[in-house]
């Protein structure tokens, strides 16, 4: 069965420090992986995706993610966190044969000034 | 380009009543999806339309939920009769036709069943 795990409910980081939000997945076929961010009272905004190719994917707002097939992980990273990055982050996976997303439970990122 | 819009943004109803949620996808997007997030848990897939056809409705919880997409444009999701466990945030998303394309989400409808 397909699944996504985001092991941390909340991540706290000081402004200016690097941040990592973890995501691991399980699919039967080739994974298509996505990160979304949700700000208060807003919908999910697309950050980045891995479909194929280079394992390091760069996305919006300075975020990047690294696809690691052996560890079945797709951690979200940013070299220097901003207070404005504080939000709820969702990892999602799609099996190459389907259109529907399987989401993780979300990780709340709090960047402290 | 206008994004995905959903109406209403909030709905509070009594158990047993009927509620209809509406989603307007991005123009030209043939794929339309409904998802639901309940009680701060993961966002769960409900169903997927390609134009006006239901491609995958494996996530629909029971026959109290009815989704339609007449004419392949906007979609409605009706809950009749609503139960307490239907409370949550209902998201609609749309995408272009290839599997590589990301989905664009609306702001969601927060449904509270009392």
mmCIF file of C-alpha atoms in Angstrom:
data_model
loop_
_atom_site.group_PDB
_atom_site.id
_atom_site.type_symbol
_atom_site.label_atom_id
_atom_site.label_comp_id
_atom_site.label_asym_id
_atom_site.label_seq_id
_atom_site.Cartn_x
_atom_site.Cartn_y
_atom_site.Cartn_z
ATOM 1 C CA UNK A 1 0.000 0.000 0.000
ATOM 2 C CA UNK A 2 1.142 3.511 -0.745
ATOM 3 C CA UNK A 3 1.957 5.701 2.230
ATOM 4 C CA UNK A 4 3.789 8.830 3.277
ATOM 5 C CA UNK A 5 5.276 9.527 6.678
ATOM 6 C CA UNK A 6 6.167 12.892 8.107
ATOM 7 C CA UNK A 7 7.621 11.873 11.455
ATOM 8 C CA UNK A 8 7.673 15.325 13.040
ATOM 9 C CA UNK A 9 4.461 17.132 13.920
ATOM 10 C CA UNK A 10 6.411 20.325 14.480
ATOM 11 C CA UNK A 11 9.858 21.626 13.669
ATOM 12 C CA UNK A 12 11.291 24.700 15.356
ATOM 13 C CA UNK A 13 14.266 26.519 13.900
ATOM 14 C CA UNK A 14 15.907 29.866 14.499
ATOM 15 C CA UNK A 15 15.781 32.448 11.757
ATOM 16 C CA UNK A 16 18.872 32.240 9.569
ATOM 17 C CA UNK A 17 19.544 28.604 10.420
ATOM 18 C CA UNK A 18 19.108 25.769 7.927
ATOM 19 C CA UNK A 19 15.867 23.830 8.096
ATOM 20 C CA UNK A 20 14.873 20.289 7.218
ATOM 21 C CA UNK A 21 11.379 18.836 7.099
ATOM 22 C CA UNK A 22 11.428 15.075 6.775
ATOM 23 C CA UNK A 23 9.375 12.839 4.504
ATOM 24 C CA UNK A 24 9.588 9.141 3.734
ATOM 25 C CA UNK A 25 7.348 7.241 1.357
ATOM 26 C CA UNK A 26 6.285 3.817 0.203
ATOM 27 C CA UNK A 27 4.946 3.078 -3.277
ATOM 28 C CA UNK A 28 4.835 0.028 -5.477
ATOM 29 C CA UNK A 29 6.002 1.732 -8.668
ATOM 30 C CA UNK A 30 8.110 4.742 -9.508
ATOM 31 C CA UNK A 31 7.304 7.609 -7.155
ATOM 32 C CA UNK A 32 6.339 11.099 -8.139
ATOM 33 C CA UNK A 33 7.004 13.273 -5.080
ATOM 34 C CA UNK A 34 5.684 16.703 -4.156
ATOM 35 C CA UNK A 35 5.940 19.291 -1.408
ATOM 36 C CA UNK A 36 3.174 21.768 -0.640
ATOM 37 C CA UNK A 37 2.925 24.567 1.895
ATOM 38 C CA UNK A 38 -0.220 25.861 3.566
ATOM 39 C CA UNK A 39 -0.352 29.283 5.139
ATOM 40 C CA UNK A 40 -3.221 30.152 7.524
ATOM 41 C CA UNK A 41 -6.603 30.417 5.775
ATOM 42 C CA UNK A 42 -5.025 29.610 2.436
ATOM 43 C CA UNK A 43 -4.985 26.605 0.144
ATOM 44 C CA UNK A 44 -2.033 24.349 -0.467
ATOM 45 C CA UNK A 45 0.658 26.000 -2.543
ATOM 46 C CA UNK A 46 2.973 23.910 -4.697
ATOM 47 C CA UNK A 47 6.656 24.175 -3.762
ATOM 48 C CA UNK A 48 8.489 21.560 -5.807
ATOM 49 C CA UNK A 49 8.339 18.103 -7.308
ATOM 50 C CA UNK A 50 10.524 15.154 -8.233
ATOM 51 C CA UNK A 51 9.519 13.194 -11.286
ATOM 52 C CA UNK A 52 12.808 11.896 -12.663
ATOM 53 C CA UNK A 53 16.382 13.011 -13.229
ATOM 54 C CA UNK A 54 18.573 14.955 -10.818
ATOM 55 C CA UNK A 55 17.981 13.890 -7.231
ATOM 56 C CA UNK A 56 18.256 17.464 -5.950
ATOM 57 C CA UNK A 57 15.214 19.474 -6.867
ATOM 58 C CA UNK A 58 14.953 23.236 -6.447
ATOM 59 C CA UNK A 59 11.642 24.953 -5.941
ATOM 60 C CA UNK A 60 9.907 28.130 -4.887
ATOM 61 C CA UNK A 61 11.019 30.514 -2.125
ATOM 62 C CA UNK A 62 14.526 29.032 -1.920
ATOM 63 C CA UNK A 63 13.371 25.551 -0.932
ATOM 64 C CA UNK A 64 14.947 22.387 -2.260
ATOM 65 C CA UNK A 65 14.466 18.678 -1.695
ATOM 66 C CA UNK A 66 16.633 15.639 -2.175
ATOM 67 C CA UNK A 67 15.239 12.388 -3.525
ATOM 68 C CA UNK A 68 16.952 9.364 -1.970
ATOM 69 C CA UNK A 69 15.739 6.142 -3.520
ATOM 70 C CA UNK A 70 17.597 3.781 -1.197
ATOM 71 C CA UNK A 71 16.201 5.472 1.884
ATOM 72 C CA UNK A 72 12.832 6.196 0.231
ATOM 73 C CA UNK A 73 13.045 9.764 1.455
ATOM 74 C CA UNK A 74 12.316 13.200 0.057
ATOM 75 C CA UNK A 75 13.332 15.700 2.735
ATOM 76 C CA UNK A 76 12.596 19.391 2.263
ATOM 77 C CA UNK A 77 15.435 21.784 2.980
ATOM 78 C CA UNK A 78 16.304 25.451 3.003
ATOM 79 C CA UNK A 79 19.762 26.859 3.753
ATOM 80 C CA UNK A 80 18.543 29.881 5.734
ATOM 81 C CA UNK A 81 15.086 29.992 7.320
ATOM 82 C CA UNK A 82 12.891 33.077 7.383
ATOM 83 C CA UNK A 83 10.164 33.887 9.895
ATOM 84 C CA UNK A 84 7.803 34.058 6.919
ATOM 85 C CA UNK A 85 8.505 30.363 6.205
ATOM 86 C CA UNK A 86 6.436 29.475 9.267
ATOM 87 C CA UNK A 87 3.555 27.381 7.919
ATOM 88 C CA UNK A 88 2.225 23.839 7.547
ATOM 89 C CA UNK A 89 4.138 21.659 5.105
ATOM 90 C CA UNK A 90 2.765 18.576 3.369
ATOM 91 C CA UNK A 91 4.656 15.884 1.524
ATOM 92 C CA UNK A 92 2.742 13.908 -1.104
ATOM 93 C CA UNK A 93 3.505 10.938 -3.293
ATOM 94 C CA UNK A 94 1.874 9.666 -6.402
ATOM 95 C CA UNK A 95 2.435 6.228 -7.844
ATOM 96 C CA UNK A 96 3.482 6.531 -11.482
ATOM 97 C CA UNK A 97 0.331 4.705 -12.509
ATOM 98 C CA UNK A 98 -2.203 6.949 -10.805
ATOM 99 C CA UNK A 99 -3.215 10.583 -10.505
ATOM 100 C CA UNK A 100 -4.240 10.739 -6.855
ATOM 101 C CA UNK A 101 -1.956 12.071 -4.155
ATOM 102 C CA UNK A 102 -1.184 10.267 -0.931
ATOM 103 C CA UNK A 103 -0.367 12.885 1.681
ATOM 104 C CA UNK A 104 1.537 12.833 4.919
ATOM 105 C CA UNK A 105 0.001 14.243 8.079
ATOM 106 C CA UNK A 106 1.819 17.538 7.708
ATOM 107 C CA UNK A 107 4.634 19.207 9.647
ATOM 108 C CA UNK A 108 4.221 22.586 11.238
ATOM 109 C CA UNK A 109 7.345 24.679 10.800
ATOM 110 C CA UNK A 110 7.932 27.482 13.245
ATOM 111 C CA UNK A 111 10.808 29.842 12.532
ATOM 112 C CA UNK A 112 11.776 31.870 15.567
ATOM 113 C CA UNK A 113 13.127 35.392 15.270
ATOM 114 C CA UNK B 1 -4.596 33.253 -14.442
ATOM 115 C CA UNK B 2 -7.292 32.680 -11.847
ATOM 116 C CA UNK B 3 -6.672 29.883 -9.400
ATOM 117 C CA UNK B 4 -8.963 27.176 -8.119
ATOM 118 C CA UNK B 5 -11.899 28.665 -6.261
ATOM 119 C CA UNK B 6 -14.192 27.019 -3.748
ATOM 120 C CA UNK B 7 -17.509 28.066 -2.266
ATOM 121 C CA UNK B 8 -18.439 28.465 0.504
ATOM 122 C CA UNK B 9 -15.328 29.035 2.565
ATOM 123 C CA UNK B 10 -17.129 27.887 5.697
ATOM 124 C CA UNK B 11 -20.330 25.970 6.325
ATOM 125 C CA UNK B 12 -21.936 25.075 9.626
ATOM 126 C CA UNK B 13 -24.888 22.683 9.483
ATOM 127 C CA UNK B 14 -26.868 20.407 11.744
ATOM 128 C CA UNK B 15 -26.540 16.659 11.599
ATOM 129 C CA UNK B 16 -28.971 15.305 9.039
ATOM 130 C CA UNK B 17 -28.962 18.381 6.850
ATOM 131 C CA UNK B 18 -27.629 18.621 3.312
ATOM 132 C CA UNK B 19 -24.663 20.667 2.160
ATOM 133 C CA UNK B 20 -23.327 21.271 -1.326
ATOM 134 C CA UNK B 21 -19.766 22.390 -1.911
ATOM 135 C CA UNK B 22 -18.667 23.928 -5.180
ATOM 136 C CA UNK B 23 -15.305 23.975 -6.924
ATOM 137 C CA UNK B 24 -14.264 25.953 -9.986
ATOM 138 C CA UNK B 25 -11.007 24.610 -11.407
ATOM 139 C CA UNK B 26 -8.409 26.517 -13.357
ATOM 140 C CA UNK B 27 -9.684 27.088 -16.870
ATOM 141 C CA UNK B 28 -8.508 24.393 -19.252
ATOM 142 C CA UNK B 29 -7.717 21.832 -16.557
ATOM 143 C CA UNK B 30 -9.428 18.576 -17.441
ATOM 144 C CA UNK B 31 -8.482 16.867 -14.176
ATOM 145 C CA UNK B 32 -10.374 17.798 -11.029
ATOM 146 C CA UNK B 33 -9.895 16.229 -7.607
ATOM 147 C CA UNK B 34 -11.594 16.338 -4.240
ATOM 148 C CA UNK B 35 -9.689 15.743 -0.999
ATOM 149 C CA UNK B 36 -10.613 15.998 2.663
ATOM 150 C CA UNK B 37 -8.645 16.710 5.829
ATOM 151 C CA UNK B 38 -10.327 15.585 9.019
ATOM 152 C CA UNK B 39 -9.315 16.643 12.545
ATOM 153 C CA UNK B 40 -5.779 17.671 11.647
ATOM 154 C CA UNK B 41 -4.941 14.335 10.112
ATOM 155 C CA UNK B 42 -3.598 13.622 6.663
ATOM 156 C CA UNK B 43 -5.310 14.956 3.589
ATOM 157 C CA UNK B 44 -7.208 12.081 1.999
ATOM 158 C CA UNK B 45 -8.215 11.604 -1.604
ATOM 159 C CA UNK B 46 -11.924 11.389 -2.337
ATOM 160 C CA UNK B 47 -12.283 11.270 -6.111
ATOM 161 C CA UNK B 48 -10.921 12.302 -9.485
ATOM 162 C CA UNK B 49 -12.758 13.607 -12.548
ATOM 163 C CA UNK B 50 -11.422 13.710 -16.067
ATOM 164 C CA UNK B 51 -13.667 16.240 -17.735
ATOM 165 C CA UNK B 52 -17.153 15.130 -16.714
ATOM 166 C CA UNK B 53 -16.279 11.470 -16.078
ATOM 167 C CA UNK B 54 -15.407 9.960 -12.712
ATOM 168 C CA UNK B 55 -11.982 8.400 -13.212
ATOM 169 C CA UNK B 56 -11.429 7.240 -9.654
ATOM 170 C CA UNK B 57 -13.898 7.453 -6.775
ATOM 171 C CA UNK B 58 -12.149 4.971 -4.522
ATOM 172 C CA UNK B 59 -11.836 7.472 -1.694
ATOM 173 C CA UNK B 60 -15.513 8.360 -1.364
ATOM 174 C CA UNK B 61 -16.440 7.292 2.176
ATOM 175 C CA UNK B 62 -20.034 6.179 1.550
ATOM 176 C CA UNK B 63 -23.128 6.808 -0.520
ATOM 177 C CA UNK B 64 -24.007 9.946 1.422
ATOM 178 C CA UNK B 65 -21.432 11.721 -0.736
ATOM 179 C CA UNK B 66 -22.293 12.587 -4.329
ATOM 180 C CA UNK B 67 -19.931 14.399 -6.674
ATOM 181 C CA UNK B 68 -20.821 15.778 -10.072
ATOM 182 C CA UNK B 69 -19.065 17.679 -12.790
ATOM 183 C CA UNK B 70 -21.628 18.513 -15.396
ATOM 184 C CA UNK B 71 -20.174 19.813 -18.636
ATOM 185 C CA UNK B 72 -16.650 19.196 -17.440
ATOM 186 C CA UNK B 73 -16.275 22.595 -15.816
ATOM 187 C CA UNK B 74 -17.150 23.236 -12.181
ATOM 188 C CA UNK B 75 -17.828 20.433 -9.748
ATOM 189 C CA UNK B 76 -20.130 20.005 -6.774
ATOM 190 C CA UNK B 77 -19.823 17.705 -3.801
ATOM 191 C CA UNK B 78 -23.051 17.057 -1.947
ATOM 192 C CA UNK B 79 -23.255 15.475 1.483
ATOM 193 C CA UNK B 80 -26.725 14.165 2.306
ATOM 194 C CA UNK B 81 -27.495 13.600 5.126
ATOM 195 C CA UNK B 82 -24.472 15.032 6.923
ATOM 196 C CA UNK B 83 -23.036 13.229 9.935
ATOM 197 C CA UNK B 84 -20.731 14.513 12.661
ATOM 198 C CA UNK B 85 -17.721 12.665 11.235
ATOM 199 C CA UNK B 86 -18.060 14.549 7.956
ATOM 200 C CA UNK B 87 -16.639 17.664 9.596
ATOM 201 C CA UNK B 88 -13.335 18.732 8.124
ATOM 202 C CA UNK B 89 -11.771 20.797 5.383
ATOM 203 C CA UNK B 90 -12.658 19.827 1.839
ATOM 204 C CA UNK B 91 -10.090 20.738 -0.781
ATOM 205 C CA UNK B 92 -10.537 20.809 -4.506
ATOM 206 C CA UNK B 93 -7.616 20.669 -6.908
ATOM 207 C CA UNK B 94 -7.124 20.690 -10.643
ATOM 208 C CA UNK B 95 -4.344 19.813 -13.025
ATOM 209 C CA UNK B 96 -3.498 19.555 -16.663
ATOM 210 C CA UNK B 97 -3.762 16.220 -18.349
ATOM 211 C CA UNK B 98 -0.313 14.636 -17.921
ATOM 212 C CA UNK B 99 0.809 12.624 -14.912
ATOM 213 C CA UNK B 100 3.849 14.867 -14.509
ATOM 214 C CA UNK B 101 1.824 17.956 -13.712
ATOM 215 C CA UNK B 102 1.327 19.115 -10.172
ATOM 216 C CA UNK B 103 -2.137 19.750 -8.804
ATOM 217 C CA UNK B 104 -3.283 23.258 -7.942
ATOM 218 C CA UNK B 105 -5.392 23.507 -4.831
ATOM 219 C CA UNK B 106 -8.222 25.771 -3.818
ATOM 220 C CA UNK B 107 -8.459 27.397 -0.375
ATOM 221 C CA UNK B 108 -10.782 24.698 0.915
ATOM 222 C CA UNK B 109 -14.239 24.642 2.469
ATOM 223 C CA UNK B 110 -14.365 24.155 6.216
ATOM 224 C CA UNK B 111 -17.428 22.064 7.025
ATOM 225 C CA UNK B 112 -18.670 21.792 10.585
ATOM 226 C CA UNK B 113 -21.502 19.386 11.346
ATOM 227 C CA UNK B 114 -23.128 19.962 14.743
#
